[in-house]
């Protein structure tokens, strides 16, 4: 079992930055790939970024590539999402998720992730 708790959301002006954190419980954090998703009202949950077990590989949605950076610290059981150059369309609830995998570390499908956090709200004003 892995429990995930996100933090770091808030209200920011367009062009600003936020750093989200996701703290994981348990001793098996380094066994999982980690992902960030987001969901705006009326929309489906959307893939944002993923990172492999060691942090050596990352994958991003085209909509955030070059603006967002995912990273992890396995010693602290934490994954991060640094968000720069934020846009109003980035407004959503952001979720972190853990995925146990055997080959390809990332998936853009929410149903491919085993554990989820409760989410943190990010609001970008224009």
mmCIF file of N, CA and C in Angstrom, residues 34-97:
data_model
loop_
_atom_site.group_PDB
_atom_site.id
_atom_site.type_symbol
_atom_site.label_atom_id
_atom_site.label_comp_id
_atom_site.label_asym_id
_atom_site.label_seq_id
_atom_site.Cartn_x
_atom_site.Cartn_y
_atom_site.Cartn_z
ATOM 1 N N UNK A 34 6.057 7.395 -10.889
ATOM 2 C CA UNK A 34 5.132 8.391 -10.365
ATOM 3 C C UNK A 34 4.640 9.280 -11.492
ATOM 4 N N UNK A 35 3.395 9.684 -11.365
ATOM 5 C CA UNK A 35 2.820 10.545 -12.380
ATOM 6 C C UNK A 35 2.043 11.682 -11.756
ATOM 7 N N UNK A 36 1.874 12.731 -12.543
ATOM 8 C CA UNK A 36 0.995 13.837 -12.184
ATOM 9 C C UNK A 36 -0.108 13.918 -13.240
ATOM 10 N N UNK A 37 -1.322 14.094 -12.766
ATOM 11 C CA UNK A 37 -2.484 14.297 -13.618
ATOM 12 C C UNK A 37 -3.192 15.559 -13.146
ATOM 13 N N UNK A 38 -4.086 16.044 -13.963
ATOM 14 C CA UNK A 38 -4.912 17.178 -13.551
ATOM 15 C C UNK A 38 -6.313 17.021 -14.102
ATOM 16 N N UNK A 39 -7.243 17.670 -13.415
ATOM 17 C CA UNK A 39 -8.642 17.596 -13.839
ATOM 18 C C UNK A 39 -9.310 18.932 -13.597
ATOM 19 N N UNK A 40 -9.782 19.533 -14.672
ATOM 20 C CA UNK A 40 -10.540 20.777 -14.592
ATOM 21 C C UNK A 40 -12.030 20.438 -14.553
ATOM 22 N N UNK A 41 -12.857 21.321 -14.022
ATOM 23 C CA UNK A 41 -14.299 21.049 -13.936
ATOM 24 C C UNK A 41 -14.883 20.717 -15.307
ATOM 25 N N UNK A 42 -15.621 19.616 -15.357
ATOM 26 C CA UNK A 42 -16.263 19.208 -16.593
ATOM 27 C C UNK A 42 -15.365 18.453 -17.551
ATOM 28 N N UNK A 43 -14.092 18.298 -17.182
ATOM 29 C CA UNK A 43 -13.139 17.607 -18.053
ATOM 30 C C UNK A 43 -12.722 16.268 -17.458
ATOM 31 N N UNK A 44 -12.201 15.410 -18.303
ATOM 32 C CA UNK A 44 -11.639 14.156 -17.824
ATOM 33 C C UNK A 44 -10.260 14.400 -17.206
ATOM 34 N N UNK A 45 -9.835 13.448 -16.416
ATOM 35 C CA UNK A 45 -8.511 13.542 -15.823
ATOM 36 C C UNK A 45 -7.459 13.426 -16.932
ATOM 37 N N UNK A 46 -6.507 14.343 -16.900
ATOM 38 C CA UNK A 46 -5.550 14.503 -17.994
ATOM 39 C C UNK A 46 -4.123 14.255 -17.498
ATOM 40 N N UNK A 47 -3.383 13.476 -18.261
ATOM 41 C CA UNK A 47 -1.984 13.215 -17.932
ATOM 42 C C UNK A 47 -1.157 14.484 -18.064
ATOM 43 N N UNK A 48 -0.218 14.671 -17.119
ATOM 44 C CA UNK A 48 0.663 15.828 -17.160
ATOM 45 C C UNK A 48 2.122 15.399 -17.332
ATOM 46 N N UNK A 49 2.602 14.523 -16.442
ATOM 47 C CA UNK A 49 4.007 14.133 -16.488
ATOM 48 C C UNK A 49 4.194 12.840 -15.714
ATOM 49 N N UNK A 50 5.277 12.132 -16.023
ATOM 50 C CA UNK A 50 5.612 10.903 -15.304
ATOM 51 C C UNK A 50 7.121 10.790 -15.165
ATOM 52 N N UNK A 51 7.534 10.014 -14.158
ATOM 53 C CA UNK A 51 8.965 9.821 -13.902
ATOM 54 C C UNK A 51 9.189 8.374 -13.484
ATOM 55 N N UNK A 52 10.301 7.823 -13.936
ATOM 56 C CA UNK A 52 10.600 6.423 -13.651
ATOM 57 C C UNK A 52 11.027 6.222 -12.201
ATOM 58 N N UNK A 53 11.230 4.979 -11.825
ATOM 59 C CA UNK A 53 11.562 4.637 -10.426
ATOM 60 C C UNK A 53 12.806 5.364 -9.931
ATOM 61 N N UNK A 54 13.823 5.420 -10.775
ATOM 62 C CA UNK A 54 15.082 6.042 -10.349
ATOM 63 C C UNK A 54 15.124 7.543 -10.607
ATOM 64 N N UNK A 55 14.172 8.024 -11.393
ATOM 65 C CA UNK A 55 14.181 9.426 -11.784
ATOM 66 C C UNK A 55 14.983 9.692 -13.038
ATOM 67 N N UNK A 56 15.514 8.650 -13.631
ATOM 68 C CA UNK A 56 16.356 8.827 -14.794
ATOM 69 C C UNK A 56 15.616 9.097 -16.087
ATOM 70 N N UNK A 57 14.319 8.787 -16.089
ATOM 71 C CA UNK A 57 13.513 9.010 -17.288
ATOM 72 C C UNK A 57 12.253 9.775 -16.931
ATOM 73 N N UNK A 58 11.887 10.692 -17.801
ATOM 74 C CA UNK A 58 10.676 11.476 -17.607
ATOM 75 C C UNK A 58 9.896 11.547 -18.910
ATOM 76 N N UNK A 59 8.628 11.859 -18.787
ATOM 77 C CA UNK A 59 7.755 11.976 -19.964
ATOM 78 C C UNK A 59 6.713 13.033 -19.660
ATOM 79 N N UNK A 60 6.432 13.886 -20.666
ATOM 80 C CA UNK A 60 5.522 15.016 -20.458
ATOM 81 C C UNK A 60 4.440 15.061 -21.526
ATOM 82 N N UNK A 61 3.301 15.588 -21.115
ATOM 83 C CA UNK A 61 2.281 15.939 -22.091
ATOM 84 C C UNK A 61 2.783 17.129 -22.910
ATOM 85 N N UNK A 62 2.383 17.177 -24.170
ATOM 86 C CA UNK A 62 2.832 18.267 -25.031
ATOM 87 C C UNK A 62 2.433 19.634 -24.478
ATOM 88 N N UNK A 63 1.300 19.690 -23.805
ATOM 89 C CA UNK A 63 0.781 20.968 -23.321
ATOM 90 C C UNK A 63 1.641 21.592 -22.231
ATOM 91 N N UNK A 64 2.498 20.803 -21.581
ATOM 92 C CA UNK A 64 3.321 21.325 -20.479
ATOM 93 C C UNK A 64 4.815 21.218 -20.759
ATOM 94 N N UNK A 65 5.173 20.571 -21.851
ATOM 95 C CA UNK A 65 6.590 20.358 -22.160
ATOM 96 C C UNK A 65 7.310 21.695 -22.259
ATOM 97 N N UNK A 66 8.442 21.789 -21.585
ATOM 98 C CA UNK A 66 9.219 23.024 -21.586
ATOM 99 C C UNK A 66 8.830 23.996 -20.487
ATOM 100 N N UNK A 67 7.695 23.765 -19.847
ATOM 101 C CA UNK A 67 7.245 24.648 -18.753
ATOM 102 C C UNK A 67 7.239 23.941 -17.402
ATOM 103 N N UNK A 68 6.920 22.651 -17.396
ATOM 104 C CA UNK A 68 6.832 21.875 -16.166
ATOM 105 C C UNK A 68 8.012 20.897 -16.099
ATOM 106 N N UNK A 69 8.441 20.633 -14.853
ATOM 107 C CA UNK A 69 9.498 19.656 -14.627
ATOM 108 C C UNK A 69 9.111 18.735 -13.478
ATOM 109 N N UNK A 70 9.144 17.443 -13.748
ATOM 110 C CA UNK A 70 8.874 16.454 -12.709
ATOM 111 C C UNK A 70 10.207 15.934 -12.181
ATOM 112 N N UNK A 71 10.270 15.713 -10.874
ATOM 113 C CA UNK A 71 11.473 15.166 -10.256
ATOM 114 C C UNK A 71 11.053 14.370 -9.030
ATOM 115 N N UNK A 72 11.994 13.608 -8.495
ATOM 116 C CA UNK A 72 11.688 12.827 -7.297
ATOM 117 C C UNK A 72 12.922 12.720 -6.425
ATOM 118 N N UNK A 73 12.663 12.538 -5.133
ATOM 119 C CA UNK A 73 13.720 12.303 -4.158
ATOM 120 C C UNK A 73 13.327 11.040 -3.401
ATOM 121 N N UNK A 74 13.923 9.924 -3.763
ATOM 122 C CA UNK A 74 13.534 8.647 -3.145
ATOM 123 C C UNK A 74 13.926 8.579 -1.677
ATOM 124 N N UNK A 75 14.920 9.332 -1.280
ATOM 125 C CA UNK A 75 15.304 9.350 0.140
ATOM 126 C C UNK A 75 14.230 10.031 0.985
ATOM 127 N N UNK A 76 13.485 10.936 0.354
ATOM 128 C CA UNK A 76 12.432 11.659 1.063
ATOM 129 C C UNK A 76 11.042 11.154 0.697
ATOM 130 N N UNK A 77 10.974 10.117 -0.136
ATOM 131 C CA UNK A 77 9.671 9.572 -0.560
ATOM 132 C C UNK A 77 8.766 10.663 -1.125
ATOM 133 N N UNK A 78 9.335 11.512 -1.954
ATOM 134 C CA UNK A 78 8.591 12.664 -2.462
ATOM 135 C C UNK A 78 8.822 12.848 -3.952
ATOM 136 N N UNK A 79 7.752 13.200 -4.642
ATOM 137 C CA UNK A 79 7.835 13.582 -6.053
ATOM 138 C C UNK A 79 7.365 15.029 -6.164
ATOM 139 N N UNK A 80 7.961 15.747 -7.097
ATOM 140 C CA UNK A 80 7.699 17.176 -7.257
ATOM 141 C C UNK A 80 7.227 17.477 -8.673
ATOM 142 N N UNK A 81 6.499 18.578 -8.788
ATOM 143 C CA UNK A 81 6.163 19.111 -10.104
ATOM 144 C C UNK A 81 6.419 20.610 -10.060
ATOM 145 N N UNK A 82 7.489 21.035 -10.693
ATOM 146 C CA UNK A 82 7.789 22.462 -10.808
ATOM 147 C C UNK A 82 7.060 23.000 -12.017
ATOM 148 N N UNK A 83 6.218 23.993 -11.800
ATOM 149 C CA UNK A 83 5.394 24.546 -12.878
ATOM 150 C C UNK A 83 5.771 26.004 -13.090
ATOM 151 N N UNK A 84 6.281 26.311 -14.251
ATOM 152 C CA UNK A 84 6.677 27.678 -14.611
ATOM 153 C C UNK A 84 5.820 28.183 -15.762
ATOM 154 N N UNK A 85 5.846 29.478 -15.967
ATOM 155 C CA UNK A 85 5.097 30.106 -17.076
ATOM 156 C C UNK A 85 3.651 29.620 -17.086
ATOM 157 N N UNK A 86 3.034 29.663 -15.944
ATOM 158 C CA UNK A 86 1.676 29.128 -15.826
ATOM 159 C C UNK A 86 0.679 29.935 -16.641
ATOM 160 N N UNK A 87 -0.317 29.235 -17.164
ATOM 161 C CA UNK A 87 -1.362 29.821 -17.981
ATOM 162 C C UNK A 87 -2.717 29.564 -17.328
ATOM 163 N N UNK A 88 -3.710 30.396 -17.634
ATOM 164 C CA UNK A 88 -5.049 30.142 -17.065
ATOM 165 C C UNK A 88 -5.566 28.738 -17.384
ATOM 166 N N UNK A 89 -5.204 28.206 -18.529
ATOM 167 C CA UNK A 89 -5.674 26.861 -18.885
ATOM 168 C C UNK A 89 -4.998 25.752 -18.075
ATOM 169 N N UNK A 90 -4.011 26.096 -17.251
ATOM 170 C CA UNK A 90 -3.422 25.118 -16.336
ATOM 171 C C UNK A 90 -4.253 24.963 -15.064
ATOM 172 N N UNK A 91 -5.273 25.787 -14.905
ATOM 173 C CA UNK A 91 -6.132 25.711 -13.725
ATOM 174 C C UNK A 91 -6.825 24.358 -13.648
ATOM 175 N N UNK A 92 -6.651 23.675 -12.512
ATOM 176 C CA UNK A 92 -7.219 22.336 -12.333
ATOM 177 C C UNK A 92 -6.870 21.843 -10.935
ATOM 178 N N UNK A 93 -7.467 20.728 -10.572
ATOM 179 C CA UNK A 93 -7.000 19.972 -9.412
ATOM 180 C C UNK A 93 -5.904 19.041 -9.911
ATOM 181 N N UNK A 94 -4.760 19.077 -9.237
ATOM 182 C CA UNK A 94 -3.615 18.267 -9.629
ATOM 183 C C UNK A 94 -3.485 17.081 -8.679
ATOM 184 N N UNK A 95 -3.309 15.903 -9.285
ATOM 185 C CA UNK A 95 -3.202 14.664 -8.537
ATOM 186 C C UNK A 95 -1.863 13.990 -8.820
ATOM 187 N N UNK A 96 -1.268 13.413 -7.798
ATOM 188 C CA UNK A 96 -0.137 12.528 -8.051
ATOM 189 C C UNK A 96 -0.619 11.087 -7.956
ATOM 190 N N UNK A 97 0.092 10.206 -8.638
ATOM 191 C CA UNK A 97 -0.295 8.807 -8.704
ATOM 192 C C UNK A 97 0.948 7.935 -8.801
#
